[in-house]
PDB file of C-alpha atoms in Angstrom:
ATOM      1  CA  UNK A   1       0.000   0.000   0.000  1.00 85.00           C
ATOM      2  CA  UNK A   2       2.214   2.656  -1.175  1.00 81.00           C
ATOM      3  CA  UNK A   3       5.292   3.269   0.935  1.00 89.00           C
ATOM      4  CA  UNK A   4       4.175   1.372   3.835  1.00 96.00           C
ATOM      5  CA  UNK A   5       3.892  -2.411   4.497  1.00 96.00           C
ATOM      6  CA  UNK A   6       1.259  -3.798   6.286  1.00 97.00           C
ATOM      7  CA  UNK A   7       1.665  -7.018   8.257  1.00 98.00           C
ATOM      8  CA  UNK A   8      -0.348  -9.148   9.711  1.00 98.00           C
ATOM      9  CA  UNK A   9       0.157 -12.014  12.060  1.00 98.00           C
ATOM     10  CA  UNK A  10      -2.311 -14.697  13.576  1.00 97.00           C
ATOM     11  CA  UNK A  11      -3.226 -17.978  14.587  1.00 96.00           C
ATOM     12  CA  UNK A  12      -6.099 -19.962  12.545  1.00 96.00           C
ATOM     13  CA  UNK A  13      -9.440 -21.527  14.490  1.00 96.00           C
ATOM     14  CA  UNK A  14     -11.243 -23.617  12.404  1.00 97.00           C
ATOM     15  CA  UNK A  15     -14.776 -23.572  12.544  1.00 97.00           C
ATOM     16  CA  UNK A  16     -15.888 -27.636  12.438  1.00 97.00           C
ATOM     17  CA  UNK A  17     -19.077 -26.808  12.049  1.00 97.00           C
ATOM     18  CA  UNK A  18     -19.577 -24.677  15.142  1.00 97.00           C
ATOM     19  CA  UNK A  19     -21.616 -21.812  15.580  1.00 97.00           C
ATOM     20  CA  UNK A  20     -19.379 -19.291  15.596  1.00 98.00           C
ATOM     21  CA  UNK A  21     -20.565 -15.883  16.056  1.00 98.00           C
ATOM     22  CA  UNK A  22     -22.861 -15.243  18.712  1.00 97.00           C
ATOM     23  CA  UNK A  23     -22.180 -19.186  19.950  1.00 97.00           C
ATOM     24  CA  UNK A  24     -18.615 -20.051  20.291  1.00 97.00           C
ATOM     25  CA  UNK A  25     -17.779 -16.263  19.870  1.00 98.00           C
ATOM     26  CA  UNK A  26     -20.339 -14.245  22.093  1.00 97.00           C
ATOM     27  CA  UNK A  27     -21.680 -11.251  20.715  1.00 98.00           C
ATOM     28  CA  UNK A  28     -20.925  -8.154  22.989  1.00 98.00           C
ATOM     29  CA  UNK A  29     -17.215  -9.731  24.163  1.00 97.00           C
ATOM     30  CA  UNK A  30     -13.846  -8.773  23.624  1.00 97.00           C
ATOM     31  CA  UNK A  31     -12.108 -11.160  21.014  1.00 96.00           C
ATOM     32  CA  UNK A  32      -8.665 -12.050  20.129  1.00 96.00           C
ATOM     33  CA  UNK A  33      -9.528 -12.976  16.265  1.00 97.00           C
ATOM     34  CA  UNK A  34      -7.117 -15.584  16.135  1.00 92.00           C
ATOM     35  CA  UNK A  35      -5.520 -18.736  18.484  1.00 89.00           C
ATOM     36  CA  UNK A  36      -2.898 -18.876  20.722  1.00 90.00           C
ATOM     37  CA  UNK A  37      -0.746 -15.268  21.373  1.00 94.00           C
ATOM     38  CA  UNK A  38      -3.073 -12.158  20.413  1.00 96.00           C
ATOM     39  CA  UNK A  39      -3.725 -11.893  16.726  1.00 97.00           C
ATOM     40  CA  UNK A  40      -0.847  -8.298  15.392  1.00 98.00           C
ATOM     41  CA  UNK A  41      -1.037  -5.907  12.824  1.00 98.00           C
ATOM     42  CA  UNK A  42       1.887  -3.839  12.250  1.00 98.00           C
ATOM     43  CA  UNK A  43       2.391  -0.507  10.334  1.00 98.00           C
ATOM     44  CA  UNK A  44       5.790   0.756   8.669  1.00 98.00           C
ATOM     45  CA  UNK A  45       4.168   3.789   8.350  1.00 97.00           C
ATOM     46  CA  UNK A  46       1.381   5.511   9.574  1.00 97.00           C
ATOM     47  CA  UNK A  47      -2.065   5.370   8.074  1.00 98.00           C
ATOM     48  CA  UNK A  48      -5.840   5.864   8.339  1.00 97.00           C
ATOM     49  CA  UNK A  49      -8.656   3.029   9.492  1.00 98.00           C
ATOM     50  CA  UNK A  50     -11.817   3.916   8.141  1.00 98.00           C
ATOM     51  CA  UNK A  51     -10.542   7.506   8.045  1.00 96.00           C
ATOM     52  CA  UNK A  52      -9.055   7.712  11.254  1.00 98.00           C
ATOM     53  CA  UNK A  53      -5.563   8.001  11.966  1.00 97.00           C
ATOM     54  CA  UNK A  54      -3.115   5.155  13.116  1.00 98.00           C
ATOM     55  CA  UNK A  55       0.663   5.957  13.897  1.00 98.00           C
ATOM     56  CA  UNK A  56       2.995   3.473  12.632  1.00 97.00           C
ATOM     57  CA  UNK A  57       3.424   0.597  14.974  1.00 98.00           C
ATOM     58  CA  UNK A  58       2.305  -2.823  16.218  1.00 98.00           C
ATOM     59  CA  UNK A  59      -1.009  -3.399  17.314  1.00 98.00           C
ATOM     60  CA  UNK A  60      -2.825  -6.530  18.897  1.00 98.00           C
ATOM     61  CA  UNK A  61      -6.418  -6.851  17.049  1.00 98.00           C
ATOM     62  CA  UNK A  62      -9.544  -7.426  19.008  1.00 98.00           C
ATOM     63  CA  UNK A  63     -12.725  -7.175  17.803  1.00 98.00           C
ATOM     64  CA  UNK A  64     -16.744  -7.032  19.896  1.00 98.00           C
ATOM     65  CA  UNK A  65     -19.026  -8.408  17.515  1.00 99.00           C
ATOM     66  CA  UNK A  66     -22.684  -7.847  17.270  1.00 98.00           C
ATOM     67  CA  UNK A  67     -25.082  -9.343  14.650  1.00 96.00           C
ATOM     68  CA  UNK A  68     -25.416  -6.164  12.984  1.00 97.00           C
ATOM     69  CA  UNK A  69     -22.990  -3.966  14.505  1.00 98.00           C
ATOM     70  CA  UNK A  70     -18.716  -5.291  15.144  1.00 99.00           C
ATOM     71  CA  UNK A  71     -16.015  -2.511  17.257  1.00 99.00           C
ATOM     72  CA  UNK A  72     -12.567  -3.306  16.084  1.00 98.00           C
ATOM     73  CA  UNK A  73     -10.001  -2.526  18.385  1.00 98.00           C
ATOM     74  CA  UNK A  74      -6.216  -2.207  18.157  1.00 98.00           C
ATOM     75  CA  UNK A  75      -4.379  -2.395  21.426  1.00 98.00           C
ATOM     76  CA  UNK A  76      -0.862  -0.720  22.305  1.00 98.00           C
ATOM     77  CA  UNK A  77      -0.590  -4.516  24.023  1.00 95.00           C
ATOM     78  CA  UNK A  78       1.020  -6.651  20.926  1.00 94.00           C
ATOM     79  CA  UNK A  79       2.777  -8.952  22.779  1.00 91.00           C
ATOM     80  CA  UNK A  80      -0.008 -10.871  24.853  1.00 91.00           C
ATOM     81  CA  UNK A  81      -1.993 -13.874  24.832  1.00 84.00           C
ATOM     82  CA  UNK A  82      -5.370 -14.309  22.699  1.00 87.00           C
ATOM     83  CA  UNK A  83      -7.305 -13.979  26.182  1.00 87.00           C
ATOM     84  CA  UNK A  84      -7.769 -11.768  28.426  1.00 92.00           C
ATOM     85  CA  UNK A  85      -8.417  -8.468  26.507  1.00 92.00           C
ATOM     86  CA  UNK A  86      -6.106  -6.133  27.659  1.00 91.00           C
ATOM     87  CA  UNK A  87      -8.399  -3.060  28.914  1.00 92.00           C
ATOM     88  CA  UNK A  88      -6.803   0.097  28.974  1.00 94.00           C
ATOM     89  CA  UNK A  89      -4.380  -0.146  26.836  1.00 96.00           C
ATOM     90  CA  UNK A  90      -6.383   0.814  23.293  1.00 97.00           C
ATOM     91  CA  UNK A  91      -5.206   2.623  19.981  1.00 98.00           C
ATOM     92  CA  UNK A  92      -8.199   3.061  18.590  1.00 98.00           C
ATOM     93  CA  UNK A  93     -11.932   1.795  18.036  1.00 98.00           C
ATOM     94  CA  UNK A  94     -13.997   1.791  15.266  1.00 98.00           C
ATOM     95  CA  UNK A  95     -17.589   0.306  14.734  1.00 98.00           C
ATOM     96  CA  UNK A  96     -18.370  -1.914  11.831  1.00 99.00           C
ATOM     97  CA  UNK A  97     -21.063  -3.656   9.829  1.00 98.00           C
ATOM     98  CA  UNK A  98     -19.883  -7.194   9.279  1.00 98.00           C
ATOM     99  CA  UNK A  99     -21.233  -8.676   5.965  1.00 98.00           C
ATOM    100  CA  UNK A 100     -21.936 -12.154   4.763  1.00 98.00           C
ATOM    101  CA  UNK A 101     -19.816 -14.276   2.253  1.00 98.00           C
ATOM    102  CA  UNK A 102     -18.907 -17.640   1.395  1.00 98.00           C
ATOM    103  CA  UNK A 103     -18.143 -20.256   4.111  1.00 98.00           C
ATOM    104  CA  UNK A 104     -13.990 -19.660   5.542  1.00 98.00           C
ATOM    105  CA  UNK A 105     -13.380 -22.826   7.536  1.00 98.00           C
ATOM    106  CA  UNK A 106     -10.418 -21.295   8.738  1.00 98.00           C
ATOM    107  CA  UNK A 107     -10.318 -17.687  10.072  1.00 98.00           C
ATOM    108  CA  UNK A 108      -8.708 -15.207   7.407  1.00 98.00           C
ATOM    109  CA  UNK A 109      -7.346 -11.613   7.034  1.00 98.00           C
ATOM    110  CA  UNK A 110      -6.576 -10.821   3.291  1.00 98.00           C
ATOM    111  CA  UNK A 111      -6.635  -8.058   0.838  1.00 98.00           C
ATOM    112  CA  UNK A 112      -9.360  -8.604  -1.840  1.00 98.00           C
ATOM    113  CA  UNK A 113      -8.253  -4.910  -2.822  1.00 97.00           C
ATOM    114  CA  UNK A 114      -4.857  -3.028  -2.710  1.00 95.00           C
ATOM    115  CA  UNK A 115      -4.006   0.095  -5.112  1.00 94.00           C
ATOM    116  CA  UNK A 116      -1.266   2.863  -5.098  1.00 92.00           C
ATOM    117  CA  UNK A 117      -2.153   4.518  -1.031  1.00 94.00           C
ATOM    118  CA  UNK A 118      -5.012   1.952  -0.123  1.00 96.00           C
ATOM    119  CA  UNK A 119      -6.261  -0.779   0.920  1.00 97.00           C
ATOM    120  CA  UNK A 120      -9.255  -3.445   2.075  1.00 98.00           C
ATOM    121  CA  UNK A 121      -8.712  -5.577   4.901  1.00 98.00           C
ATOM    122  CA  UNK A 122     -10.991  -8.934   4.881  1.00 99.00           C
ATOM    123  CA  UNK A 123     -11.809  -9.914   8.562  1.00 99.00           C
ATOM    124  CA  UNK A 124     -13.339 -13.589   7.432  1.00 99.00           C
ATOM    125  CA  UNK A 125     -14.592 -16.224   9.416  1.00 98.00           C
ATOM    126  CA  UNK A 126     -17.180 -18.448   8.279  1.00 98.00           C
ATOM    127  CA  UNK A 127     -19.841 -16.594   6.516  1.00 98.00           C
ATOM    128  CA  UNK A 128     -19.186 -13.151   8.384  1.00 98.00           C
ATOM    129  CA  UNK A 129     -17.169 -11.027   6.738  1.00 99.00           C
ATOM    130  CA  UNK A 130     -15.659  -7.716   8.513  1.00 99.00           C
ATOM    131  CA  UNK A 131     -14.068  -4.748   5.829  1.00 99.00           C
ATOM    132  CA  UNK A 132     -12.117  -2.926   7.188  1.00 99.00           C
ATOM    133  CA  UNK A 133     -10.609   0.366   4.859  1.00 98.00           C
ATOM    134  CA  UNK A 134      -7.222   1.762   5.122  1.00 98.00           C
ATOM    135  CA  UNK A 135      -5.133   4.296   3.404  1.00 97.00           C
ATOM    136  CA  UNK A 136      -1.379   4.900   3.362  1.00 95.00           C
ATOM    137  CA  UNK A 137      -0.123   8.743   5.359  1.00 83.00           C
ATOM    138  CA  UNK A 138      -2.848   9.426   7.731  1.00 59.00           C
ATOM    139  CA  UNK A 139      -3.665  13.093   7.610  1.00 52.00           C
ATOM    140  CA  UNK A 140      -3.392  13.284   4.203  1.00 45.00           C
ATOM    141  CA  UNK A 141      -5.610  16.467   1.863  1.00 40.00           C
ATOM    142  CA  UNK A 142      -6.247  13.805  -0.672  1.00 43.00           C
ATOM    143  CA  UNK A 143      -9.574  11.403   0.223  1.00 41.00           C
ATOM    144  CA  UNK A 144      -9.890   9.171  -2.612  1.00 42.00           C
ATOM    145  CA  UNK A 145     -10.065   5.710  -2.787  1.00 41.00           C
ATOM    146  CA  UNK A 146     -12.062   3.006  -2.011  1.00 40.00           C
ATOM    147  CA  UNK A 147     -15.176   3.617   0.059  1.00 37.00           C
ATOM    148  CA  UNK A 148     -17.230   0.298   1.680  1.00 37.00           C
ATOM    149  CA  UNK A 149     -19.706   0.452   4.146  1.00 36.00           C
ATOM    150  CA  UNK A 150     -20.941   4.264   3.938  1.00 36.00           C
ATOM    151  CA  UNK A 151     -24.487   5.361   4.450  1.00 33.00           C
TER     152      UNK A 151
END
């Protein structure tokens, strides 16, 4: 994404036919998407999350989902365990509408879109589906690029 790699690091759970969201995975919790040590995304530069400004860094990712309604959360914690949440310590929140797609046995992030200063983030597990938009140099004049999930 432009000048600045994005990394990030988890764990899979597989779903084996469970009920995941709002059954194994209660709605209204904090959530370490991910197994083992707290899922990471790291920044080499700093950038914008559905407009709103990250500085570069490592982040644990934790996530409060809802059936219509997820918060994504990045933590200044990176280096913990998948549970407990570590309260306090947040970078930023943002709410988000999950959607529905095909069935991901195995949790996923990926990039179903990357261009010259942005970026889509796929939050996928199961049939949920969680987009998350970022763009390269947060503050920047310039607001193009991809927009998902506006009203």
């Amino acid at each position: 994404m432009g000048s600045v790699l994005v990394t990030v690091e988890y764990n899979r759970p597989v779903a084996r036919g469970r009920r995941l969201f709002g059954g194994i995975v209660p709605y209204g919790k904090e959530w370490n998407p991910g197994a083992d040590a707290a899922s990471t995304i790291g920044f080499s530069g700093d950038v914008e999350l559905e407009d709103r400004p990250v500085p570069k860094g490592t982040y644990s990712i934790w996530a409060i989902p809802g059936p219509e309604e997820w918060t994504f959360v990045l933590s200044h914690a990176a280096k913990v365990f998948h549970e407990p949440y570590p309260g306090g310590k947040d970078a930023l929140r943002l709410s988000l509408r999950p959607e529905t797609g095909p069935h991901m046995e195995t949790l996923g992030f990926y990039f179903p879109m990357v261009d010259a200063d942005s970026a889509l983030l796929y939050l996928h597990w199961g049939e949920t589906v969680v987009p998350i938009r970022m763009r390269a140099g947060a503050g920047r004049a310039d607001r193009g690029g991809p927009r998902h999930n506006e009203d």
